[in-house]
Amino acid sequence: MQMNAKDFARLFGGFATEKRVRLIRALLDAGPSGLSLLELSRKTELSVIDIGITAEALLLLDLIDIEIKGENKVLKANSQLVRSVFEKSYYAFGSGRDKPHEPDPEPEAEPQTDTDAATAEVSGTATESGAEAEKTAP
C-alpha cells in the first residue's frame, strides 16, 4: 500500500499522546495474545476508563483490535500496521529516502506439517507403486 502525506499524518496521530504510546507499547510487548483490560491497566498504570477512551481512538485508526474472550475484552496491537507505518516513513522521510525502497515482504506460507508431509509422501509412494505395477502387468 502506497501511503501519502495524509495517511502518514492520520496514522502518526495514533501516537500523539503519552497514553496512546503507553497502550500501544504494552500491547506490542504482549505479542499476538494481547492483554485484557485489567492486565493492560496494571502494565500501563492507566485506569480502565482511560484505556477505553484511548483505545477507541486507536481502534478507529486500526492500530489495535479488540476481541471478546468469554466475559473479557482482549486488546491486541496491529503489529503489522505499526511496523509498516514506521518502515514506510523511513523510506519517505528518513535517511532511507536516498536508498531504493524495499518492497513489502510477501506473507510467509504456512510451513507444511509433519502429518501433511507424511500424507503426501505416502500418497506419492502409493501412486508410484501403482504406476510400476501397471508397467509390469501383462
PDB file of N, CA and C in Angstrom, residues 22-93:
ATOM      1  N   ARG A  22       1.843   4.526  25.477  1.00  0.00           N
ATOM      2  CA  ARG A  22       1.968   3.516  26.531  1.00  0.00           C
ATOM      3  C   ARG A  22       1.102   2.305  26.227  1.00  0.00           C
ATOM      4  N   LEU A  23      -0.103   2.558  25.737  1.00  0.00           N
ATOM      5  CA  LEU A  23      -1.026   1.473  25.400  1.00  0.00           C
ATOM      6  C   LEU A  23      -0.478   0.622  24.258  1.00  0.00           C
ATOM      7  N   ILE A  24      -0.050   1.271  23.182  1.00  0.00           N
ATOM      8  CA  ILE A  24       0.482   0.533  22.032  1.00  0.00           C
ATOM      9  C   ILE A  24       1.742  -0.237  22.424  1.00  0.00           C
ATOM     10  N   ARG A  25       2.622   0.383  23.184  1.00  0.00           N
ATOM     11  CA  ARG A  25       3.857  -0.290  23.601  1.00  0.00           C
ATOM     12  C   ARG A  25       3.541  -1.546  24.412  1.00  0.00           C
ATOM     13  N   ALA A  26       2.629  -1.437  25.365  1.00  0.00           N
ATOM     14  CA  ALA A  26       2.270  -2.593  26.188  1.00  0.00           C
ATOM     15  C   ALA A  26       1.666  -3.713  25.336  1.00  0.00           C
ATOM     16  N   LEU A  27       0.843  -3.350  24.374  1.00  0.00           N
ATOM     17  CA  LEU A  27       0.228  -4.364  23.511  1.00  0.00           C
ATOM     18  C   LEU A  27       1.238  -5.005  22.567  1.00  0.00           C
ATOM     19  N   LEU A  28       2.184  -4.212  22.061  1.00  0.00           N
ATOM     20  CA  LEU A  28       3.240  -4.785  21.225  1.00  0.00           C
ATOM     21  C   LEU A  28       4.109  -5.737  22.037  1.00  0.00           C
ATOM     22  N   ASP A  29       4.416  -5.353  23.281  1.00  0.00           N
ATOM     23  CA  ASP A  29       5.205  -6.219  24.166  1.00  0.00           C
ATOM     24  C   ASP A  29       4.475  -7.521  24.471  1.00  0.00           C
ATOM     25  N   ALA A  30       3.143  -7.462  24.571  1.00  0.00           N
ATOM     26  CA  ALA A  30       2.346  -8.646  24.899  1.00  0.00           C
ATOM     27  C   ALA A  30       2.316  -9.644  23.755  1.00  0.00           C
ATOM     28  N   GLY A  31       2.516  -9.164  22.540  1.00  0.00           N
ATOM     29  CA  GLY A  31       2.501 -10.061  21.389  1.00  0.00           C
ATOM     30  C   GLY A  31       1.099 -10.381  20.914  1.00  0.00           C
ATOM     31  N   PRO A  32       0.977 -11.430  20.099  1.00  0.00           N
ATOM     32  CA  PRO A  32      -0.310 -11.736  19.459  1.00  0.00           C
ATOM     33  C   PRO A  32      -1.420 -12.147  20.424  1.00  0.00           C
ATOM     34  N   SER A  33      -1.075 -12.562  21.635  1.00  0.00           N
ATOM     35  CA  SER A  33      -2.120 -12.974  22.577  1.00  0.00           C
ATOM     36  C   SER A  33      -2.857 -11.777  23.168  1.00  0.00           C
ATOM     37  N   GLY A  34      -2.232 -10.589  23.155  1.00  0.00           N
ATOM     38  CA  GLY A  34      -2.872  -9.381  23.652  1.00  0.00           C
ATOM     39  C   GLY A  34      -2.990  -9.353  25.161  1.00  0.00           C
ATOM     40  N   LEU A  35      -3.738  -8.384  25.650  1.00  0.00           N
ATOM     41  CA  LEU A  35      -3.932  -8.202  27.094  1.00  0.00           C
ATOM     42  C   LEU A  35      -5.390  -7.857  27.378  1.00  0.00           C
ATOM     43  N   SER A  36      -5.887  -8.348  28.516  1.00  0.00           N
ATOM     44  CA  SER A  36      -7.220  -7.950  28.967  1.00  0.00           C
ATOM     45  C   SER A  36      -7.130  -6.512  29.477  1.00  0.00           C
ATOM     46  N   LEU A  37      -8.283  -5.905  29.673  1.00  0.00           N
ATOM     47  CA  LEU A  37      -8.300  -4.532  30.171  1.00  0.00           C
ATOM     48  C   LEU A  37      -7.607  -4.421  31.528  1.00  0.00           C
ATOM     49  N   LEU A  38      -7.834  -5.395  32.409  1.00  0.00           N
ATOM     50  CA  LEU A  38      -7.196  -5.338  33.732  1.00  0.00           C
ATOM     51  C   LEU A  38      -5.683  -5.510  33.628  1.00  0.00           C
ATOM     52  N   GLU A  39      -5.230  -6.440  32.795  1.00  0.00           N
ATOM     53  CA  GLU A  39      -3.785  -6.624  32.605  1.00  0.00           C
ATOM     54  C   GLU A  39      -3.162  -5.357  32.016  1.00  0.00           C
ATOM     55  N   LEU A  40      -3.847  -4.774  31.061  1.00  0.00           N
ATOM     56  CA  LEU A  40      -3.354  -3.558  30.419  1.00  0.00           C
ATOM     57  C   LEU A  40      -3.305  -2.402  31.417  1.00  0.00           C
ATOM     58  N   SER A  41      -4.287  -2.340  32.285  1.00  0.00           N
ATOM     59  CA  SER A  41      -4.302  -1.305  33.314  1.00  0.00           C
ATOM     60  C   SER A  41      -3.112  -1.457  34.257  1.00  0.00           C
ATOM     61  N   ARG A  42      -2.806  -2.688  34.631  1.00  0.00           N
ATOM     62  CA  ARG A  42      -1.658  -2.929  35.511  1.00  0.00           C
ATOM     63  C   ARG A  42      -0.344  -2.562  34.829  1.00  0.00           C
ATOM     64  N   LYS A  43      -0.206  -2.930  33.564  1.00  0.00           N
ATOM     65  CA  LYS A  43       1.054  -2.693  32.847  1.00  0.00           C
ATOM     66  C   LYS A  43       1.281  -1.222  32.520  1.00  0.00           C
ATOM     67  N   THR A  44       0.204  -0.486  32.249  1.00  0.00           N
ATOM     68  CA  THR A  44       0.350   0.905  31.811  1.00  0.00           C
ATOM     69  C   THR A  44       0.095   1.913  32.921  1.00  0.00           C
ATOM     70  N   GLU A  45      -0.458   1.428  34.050  1.00  0.00           N
ATOM     71  CA  GLU A  45      -0.846   2.296  35.162  1.00  0.00           C
ATOM     72  C   GLU A  45      -1.914   3.312  34.733  1.00  0.00           C
ATOM     73  N   LEU A  46      -2.715   2.933  33.747  1.00  0.00           N
ATOM     74  CA  LEU A  46      -3.850   3.746  33.315  1.00  0.00           C
ATOM     75  C   LEU A  46      -5.125   3.113  33.864  1.00  0.00           C
ATOM     76  N   SER A  47      -6.131   3.926  34.146  1.00  0.00           N
ATOM     77  CA  SER A  47      -7.409   3.380  34.600  1.00  0.00           C
ATOM     78  C   SER A  47      -8.106   2.701  33.421  1.00  0.00           C
ATOM     79  N   VAL A  48      -9.024   1.821  33.735  1.00  0.00           N
ATOM     80  CA  VAL A  48      -9.786   1.137  32.686  1.00  0.00           C
ATOM     81  C   VAL A  48     -10.561   2.159  31.857  1.00  0.00           C
ATOM     82  N   ILE A  49     -11.039   3.211  32.500  1.00  0.00           N
ATOM     83  CA  ILE A  49     -11.753   4.276  31.777  1.00  0.00           C
ATOM     84  C   ILE A  49     -10.814   4.977  30.799  1.00  0.00           C
ATOM     85  N   ASP A  50      -9.594   5.321  31.244  1.00  0.00           N
ATOM     86  CA  ASP A  50      -8.608   5.943  30.347  1.00  0.00           C
ATOM     87  C   ASP A  50      -8.268   5.012  29.179  1.00  0.00           C
ATOM     88  N   ILE A  51      -8.143   3.740  29.480  1.00  0.00           N
ATOM     89  CA  ILE A  51      -7.837   2.770  28.420  1.00  0.00           C
ATOM     90  C   ILE A  51      -8.968   2.736  27.406  1.00  0.00           C
ATOM     91  N   GLY A  52     -10.206   2.747  27.888  1.00  0.00           N
ATOM     92  CA  GLY A  52     -11.359   2.723  26.979  1.00  0.00           C
ATOM     93  C   GLY A  52     -11.384   3.918  26.046  1.00  0.00           C
ATOM     94  N   ILE A  53     -11.145   5.098  26.594  1.00  0.00           N
ATOM     95  CA  ILE A  53     -11.146   6.319  25.784  1.00  0.00           C
ATOM     96  C   ILE A  53      -9.994   6.299  24.782  1.00  0.00           C
ATOM     97  N   THR A  54      -8.822   5.906  25.255  1.00  0.00           N
ATOM     98  CA  THR A  54      -7.636   5.856  24.398  1.00  0.00           C
ATOM     99  C   THR A  54      -7.778   4.781  23.330  1.00  0.00           C
ATOM    100  N   ALA A  55      -8.282   3.629  23.726  1.00  0.00           N
ATOM    101  CA  ALA A  55      -8.434   2.510  22.793  1.00  0.00           C
ATOM    102  C   ALA A  55      -9.412   2.844  21.675  1.00  0.00           C
ATOM    103  N   GLU A  56     -10.431   3.617  21.987  1.00  0.00           N
ATOM    104  CA  GLU A  56     -11.409   3.983  20.961  1.00  0.00           C
ATOM    105  C   GLU A  56     -10.744   4.709  19.791  1.00  0.00           C
ATOM    106  N   ALA A  57      -9.868   5.649  20.107  1.00  0.00           N
ATOM    107  CA  ALA A  57      -9.163   6.384  19.049  1.00  0.00           C
ATOM    108  C   ALA A  57      -8.243   5.448  18.262  1.00  0.00           C
ATOM    109  N   LEU A  58      -7.571   4.548  18.953  1.00  0.00           N
ATOM    110  CA  LEU A  58      -6.651   3.627  18.283  1.00  0.00           C
ATOM    111  C   LEU A  58      -7.392   2.598  17.434  1.00  0.00           C
ATOM    112  N   LEU A  59      -8.585   2.215  17.875  1.00  0.00           N
ATOM    113  CA  LEU A  59      -9.419   1.307  17.078  1.00  0.00           C
ATOM    114  C   LEU A  59      -9.835   1.952  15.759  1.00  0.00           C
ATOM    115  N   LEU A  60     -10.207   3.219  15.831  1.00  0.00           N
ATOM    116  CA  LEU A  60     -10.620   3.932  14.622  1.00  0.00           C
ATOM    117  C   LEU A  60      -9.483   4.036  13.608  1.00  0.00           C
ATOM    118  N   LEU A  61      -8.246   4.048  14.105  1.00  0.00           N
ATOM    119  CA  LEU A  61      -7.079   4.113  13.229  1.00  0.00           C
ATOM    120  C   LEU A  61      -6.599   2.723  12.809  1.00  0.00           C
ATOM    121  N   ASP A  62      -7.225   1.684  13.350  1.00  0.00           N
ATOM    122  CA  ASP A  62      -6.870   0.292  13.070  1.00  0.00           C
ATOM    123  C   ASP A  62      -5.499  -0.084  13.639  1.00  0.00           C
ATOM    124  N   LEU A  63      -5.018   0.677  14.623  1.00  0.00           N
ATOM    125  CA  LEU A  63      -3.728   0.367  15.239  1.00  0.00           C
ATOM    126  C   LEU A  63      -3.847  -0.726  16.294  1.00  0.00           C
ATOM    127  N   ILE A  64      -5.075  -0.946  16.797  1.00  0.00           N
ATOM    128  CA  ILE A  64      -5.317  -2.048  17.723  1.00  0.00           C
ATOM    129  C   ILE A  64      -6.611  -2.746  17.335  1.00  0.00           C
ATOM    130  N   ASP A  65      -6.788  -3.945  17.867  1.00  0.00           N
ATOM    131  CA  ASP A  65      -8.009  -4.729  17.677  1.00  0.00           C
ATOM    132  C   ASP A  65      -8.526  -5.147  19.044  1.00  0.00           C
ATOM    133  N   ILE A  66      -9.821  -5.391  19.136  1.00  0.00           N
ATOM    134  CA  ILE A  66     -10.417  -5.899  20.374  1.00  0.00           C
ATOM    135  C   ILE A  66     -11.127  -7.202  20.060  1.00  0.00           C
ATOM    136  N   GLU A  67     -10.892  -8.178  20.931  1.00  0.00           N
ATOM    137  CA  GLU A  67     -11.552  -9.474  20.828  1.00  0.00           C
ATOM    138  C   GLU A  67     -12.304  -9.712  22.122  1.00  0.00           C
ATOM    139  N   ILE A  68     -13.421 -10.382  22.041  1.00  0.00           N
ATOM    140  CA  ILE A  68     -14.157 -10.765  23.237  1.00  0.00           C
ATOM    141  C   ILE A  68     -13.822 -12.233  23.510  1.00  0.00           C
ATOM    142  N   LYS A  69     -13.272 -12.493  24.689  1.00  0.00           N
ATOM    143  CA  LYS A  69     -12.960 -13.860  25.109  1.00  0.00           C
ATOM    144  C   LYS A  69     -13.698 -14.118  26.408  1.00  0.00           C
ATOM    145  N   GLY A  70     -14.770 -14.871  26.301  1.00  0.00           N
ATOM    146  CA  GLY A  70     -15.608 -15.087  27.476  1.00  0.00           C
ATOM    147  C   GLY A  70     -16.246 -13.777  27.879  1.00  0.00           C
ATOM    148  N   GLU A  71     -15.970 -13.356  29.110  1.00  0.00           N
ATOM    149  CA  GLU A  71     -16.515 -12.088  29.601  1.00  0.00           C
ATOM    150  C   GLU A  71     -15.481 -10.974  29.553  1.00  0.00           C
ATOM    151  N   ASN A  72     -14.319 -11.248  28.977  1.00  0.00           N
ATOM    152  CA  ASN A  72     -13.226 -10.267  28.944  1.00  0.00           C
ATOM    153  C   ASN A  72     -13.025  -9.691  27.556  1.00  0.00           C
ATOM    154  N   LYS A  73     -12.646  -8.437  27.528  1.00  0.00           N
ATOM    155  CA  LYS A  73     -12.216  -7.805  26.280  1.00  0.00           C
ATOM    156  C   LYS A  73     -10.694  -7.894  26.255  1.00  0.00           C
ATOM    157  N   VAL A  74     -10.176  -8.394  25.157  1.00  0.00           N
ATOM    158  CA  VAL A  74      -8.723  -8.524  24.996  1.00  0.00           C
ATOM    159  C   VAL A  74      -8.298  -7.594  23.873  1.00  0.00           C
ATOM    160  N   LEU A  75      -7.342  -6.721  24.164  1.00  0.00           N
ATOM    161  CA  LEU A  75      -6.828  -5.786  23.178  1.00  0.00           C
ATOM    162  C   LEU A  75      -5.530  -6.324  22.605  1.00  0.00           C
ATOM    163  N   LYS A  76      -5.354  -6.135  21.304  1.00  0.00           N
ATOM    164  CA  LYS A  76      -4.149  -6.586  20.610  1.00  0.00           C
ATOM    165  C   LYS A  76      -3.669  -5.471  19.694  1.00  0.00           C
ATOM    166  N   ALA A  77      -2.362  -5.326  19.604  1.00  0.00           N
ATOM    167  CA  ALA A  77      -1.794  -4.340  18.683  1.00  0.00           C
ATOM    168  C   ALA A  77      -1.845  -4.889  17.266  1.00  0.00           C
ATOM    169  N   ASN A  78      -2.086  -4.023  16.317  1.00  0.00           N
ATOM    170  CA  ASN A  78      -1.984  -4.395  14.902  1.00  0.00           C
ATOM    171  C   ASN A  78      -0.514  -4.199  14.526  1.00  0.00           C
ATOM    172  N   SER A  79       0.310  -5.164  14.935  1.00  0.00           N
ATOM    173  CA  SER A  79       1.761  -5.018  14.788  1.00  0.00           C
ATOM    174  C   SER A  79       2.188  -4.887  13.331  1.00  0.00           C
ATOM    175  N   GLN A  80       1.459  -5.508  12.436  1.00  0.00           N
ATOM    176  CA  GLN A  80       1.810  -5.404  11.014  1.00  0.00           C
ATOM    177  C   GLN A  80       1.643  -3.960  10.527  1.00  0.00           C
ATOM    178  N   LEU A  81       0.573  -3.298  10.917  1.00  0.00           N
ATOM    179  CA  LEU A  81       0.350  -1.911  10.507  1.00  0.00           C
ATOM    180  C   LEU A  81       1.363  -0.984  11.167  1.00  0.00           C
ATOM    181  N   VAL A  82       1.615  -1.181  12.460  1.00  0.00           N
ATOM    182  CA  VAL A  82       2.580  -0.332  13.166  1.00  0.00           C
ATOM    183  C   VAL A  82       3.952  -0.447  12.499  1.00  0.00           C
ATOM    184  N   ARG A  83       4.382  -1.665  12.229  1.00  0.00           N
ATOM    185  CA  ARG A  83       5.680  -1.887  11.580  1.00  0.00           C
ATOM    186  C   ARG A  83       5.703  -1.232  10.197  1.00  0.00           C
ATOM    187  N   SER A  84       4.635  -1.391   9.454  1.00  0.00           N
ATOM    188  CA  SER A  84       4.552  -0.824   8.108  1.00  0.00           C
ATOM    189  C   SER A  84       4.644   0.698   8.127  1.00  0.00           C
ATOM    190  N   VAL A  85       3.972   1.340   9.075  1.00  0.00           N
ATOM    191  CA  VAL A  85       3.998   2.806   9.165  1.00  0.00           C
ATOM    192  C   VAL A  85       5.421   3.298   9.359  1.00  0.00           C
ATOM    193  N   PHE A  86       6.145   2.670  10.281  1.00  0.00           N
ATOM    194  CA  PHE A  86       7.499   3.148  10.564  1.00  0.00           C
ATOM    195  C   PHE A  86       8.476   2.787   9.446  1.00  0.00           C
ATOM    196  N   GLU A  87       8.315   1.623   8.831  1.00  0.00           N
ATOM    197  CA  GLU A  87       9.201   1.268   7.717  1.00  0.00           C
ATOM    198  C   GLU A  87       8.973   2.200   6.534  1.00  0.00           C
ATOM    199  N   LYS A  88       7.721   2.452   6.210  1.00  0.00           N
ATOM    200  CA  LYS A  88       7.414   3.322   5.071  1.00  0.00           C
ATOM    201  C   LYS A  88       7.842   4.762   5.334  1.00  0.00           C
ATOM    202  N   SER A  89       7.705   5.214   6.578  1.00  0.00           N
ATOM    203  CA  SER A  89       8.131   6.588   6.880  1.00  0.00           C
ATOM    204  C   SER A  89       9.646   6.714   6.800  1.00  0.00           C
ATOM    205  N   TYR A  90      10.365   5.646   7.103  1.00  0.00           N
ATOM    206  CA  TYR A  90      11.829   5.647   6.973  1.00  0.00           C
ATOM    207  C   TYR A  90      12.216   5.937   5.518  1.00  0.00           C
ATOM    208  N   TYR A  91      11.510   5.288   4.576  1.00  0.00           N
ATOM    209  CA  TYR A  91      11.821   5.482   3.156  1.00  0.00           C
ATOM    210  C   TYR A  91      11.234   6.773   2.601  1.00  0.00           C
ATOM    211  N   ALA A  92      10.168   7.284   3.206  1.00  0.00           N
ATOM    212  CA  ALA A  92       9.553   8.511   2.701  1.00  0.00           C
ATOM    213  C   ALA A  92      10.194   9.768   3.286  1.00  0.00           C
ATOM    214  N   PHE A  93      10.638   9.715   4.562  1.00  0.00           N
ATOM    215  CA  PHE A  93      11.102  10.921   5.230  1.00  0.00           C
ATOM    216  C   PHE A  93      12.494  10.807   5.829  1.00  0.00           C
TER     217      PHE A  93
END
